[in-house]
Short mmCIF file of C-alpha atoms in Angstrom, two decimals:
data_model
loop_
_atom_site.label_atom_id
_atom_site.label_comp_id
_atom_site.label_asym_id
_atom_site.label_seq_id
_atom_site.Cartn_x
_atom_site.Cartn_y
_atom_site.Cartn_z
CA MET A 24 3.64 -14.55 1.18
CA ASP A 25 7.14 -15.62 2.16
CA TYR A 26 6.44 -19.05 1.96
CA VAL A 27 4.75 -18.99 -1.36
CA LEU A 28 7.85 -16.74 -2.23
CA ARG A 29 10.51 -18.63 -1.38
CA ASN A 30 9.17 -22.15 -2.54
CA MET A 31 9.13 -20.79 -6.08
CA GLY A 32 12.86 -19.63 -5.37
CA VAL A 33 12.34 -15.88 -6.14
CA LYS A 34 15.06 -13.96 -4.68
CA HIS A 35 14.82 -10.49 -5.85
CA LEU A 36 11.40 -8.36 -6.02
CA ILE A 37 10.69 -5.10 -8.71
CA VAL A 38 7.82 -3.18 -6.67
CA VAL A 39 5.05 -1.21 -7.81
CA GLY A 40 1.82 0.29 -6.63
CA MET A 41 0.20 3.45 -5.07
CA LEU A 42 1.56 5.38 -1.75
CA THR A 43 5.13 4.91 -2.04
CA ASN A 44 5.40 6.68 1.66
CA GLN A 45 3.22 3.79 2.54
CA CYS A 46 2.10 0.90 1.62
CA VAL A 47 5.11 0.38 -0.96
CA GLU A 48 7.63 1.41 1.54
CA GLY A 49 6.00 -1.06 4.00
CA THR A 50 6.35 -3.84 1.46
CA ILE A 51 10.16 -3.18 0.59
CA ARG A 52 11.09 -2.66 3.82
CA ASP A 53 9.17 -6.09 5.08
CA ALA A 54 10.64 -7.85 2.17
CA ALA A 55 14.21 -6.62 2.33
CA ASN A 56 14.56 -7.42 6.07
CA LYS A 57 13.71 -11.02 5.22
CA GLY A 58 16.71 -11.28 2.67
CA TYR A 59 14.77 -10.09 -0.60
CA LEU A 60 16.64 -7.91 -3.11
CA CYS A 61 14.03 -5.16 -4.07
CA THR A 62 14.03 -2.61 -6.62
CA LEU A 63 11.78 0.33 -6.85
CA VAL A 64 10.30 1.52 -10.04
CA THR A 65 10.23 5.43 -9.33
CA ASP A 66 7.75 6.29 -12.26
CA ALA A 67 5.60 3.18 -11.59
CA THR A 68 4.82 4.58 -8.18
CA SER A 69 3.04 7.42 -6.58
CA ALA A 70 1.97 9.11 -3.52
CA HIS A 71 -0.93 11.95 -2.67
CA THR A 72 1.73 14.40 -3.01
CA LEU A 73 5.19 15.01 -4.90
CA GLU A 74 6.74 15.77 -1.29
CA GLU A 75 5.21 12.26 -0.05
CA GLN A 76 6.97 10.43 -3.25
CA SER A 77 10.09 12.14 -2.74
CA SER A 78 10.50 11.08 1.14
CA GLY A 79 9.12 7.61 0.45
CA GLU A 80 11.72 7.27 -2.36
CA PHE A 81 14.63 8.88 -0.23
CA ASN A 82 13.84 6.49 2.93
CA LEU A 83 13.82 3.14 0.63
CA LYS A 84 17.73 4.04 -0.72
CA GLY A 85 19.01 1.77 2.30
CA PHE A 86 16.48 -0.78 1.39
CA ALA A 87 15.93 -1.14 -2.27
CA ARG A 88 17.71 0.02 -5.83
CA LEU A 89 15.20 2.83 -7.48
CA LEU A 90 15.20 2.63 -11.08
CA THR A 91 13.09 4.09 -13.88
CA THR A 92 10.96 1.93 -15.81
CA GLU A 93 13.44 2.56 -18.43
CA GLU A 94 16.37 1.77 -16.48
CA LEU A 95 15.07 -1.34 -15.47
CA ILE A 96 13.56 -2.53 -19.03
CA THR A 97 17.38 -1.56 -20.17
CA GLU A 98 19.18 -3.78 -17.53
CA ILE A 99 16.66 -6.52 -17.81
CA TYR A 100 17.33 -6.86 -21.79
CA ALA A 101 21.57 -6.23 -21.20
CA GLN A 102 21.25 -9.68 -19.12
#
């Protein structure tokens, strides 16, 4: 996937999905370690429990910006 994204000129990933504390966290950590800028859309992700969701978000603060869908849309339209 890295090869395809780099050839497309992608530098920033907006990540949503299931299991914030597992799959989403792994994806963001891997992408950030490869030099991508990452944004986690907090209200477009979930985990089995609120505790797991909060833990995943906390763990990702050093790897991604955390925004809600509304914040992200506002930011995109402001550009």
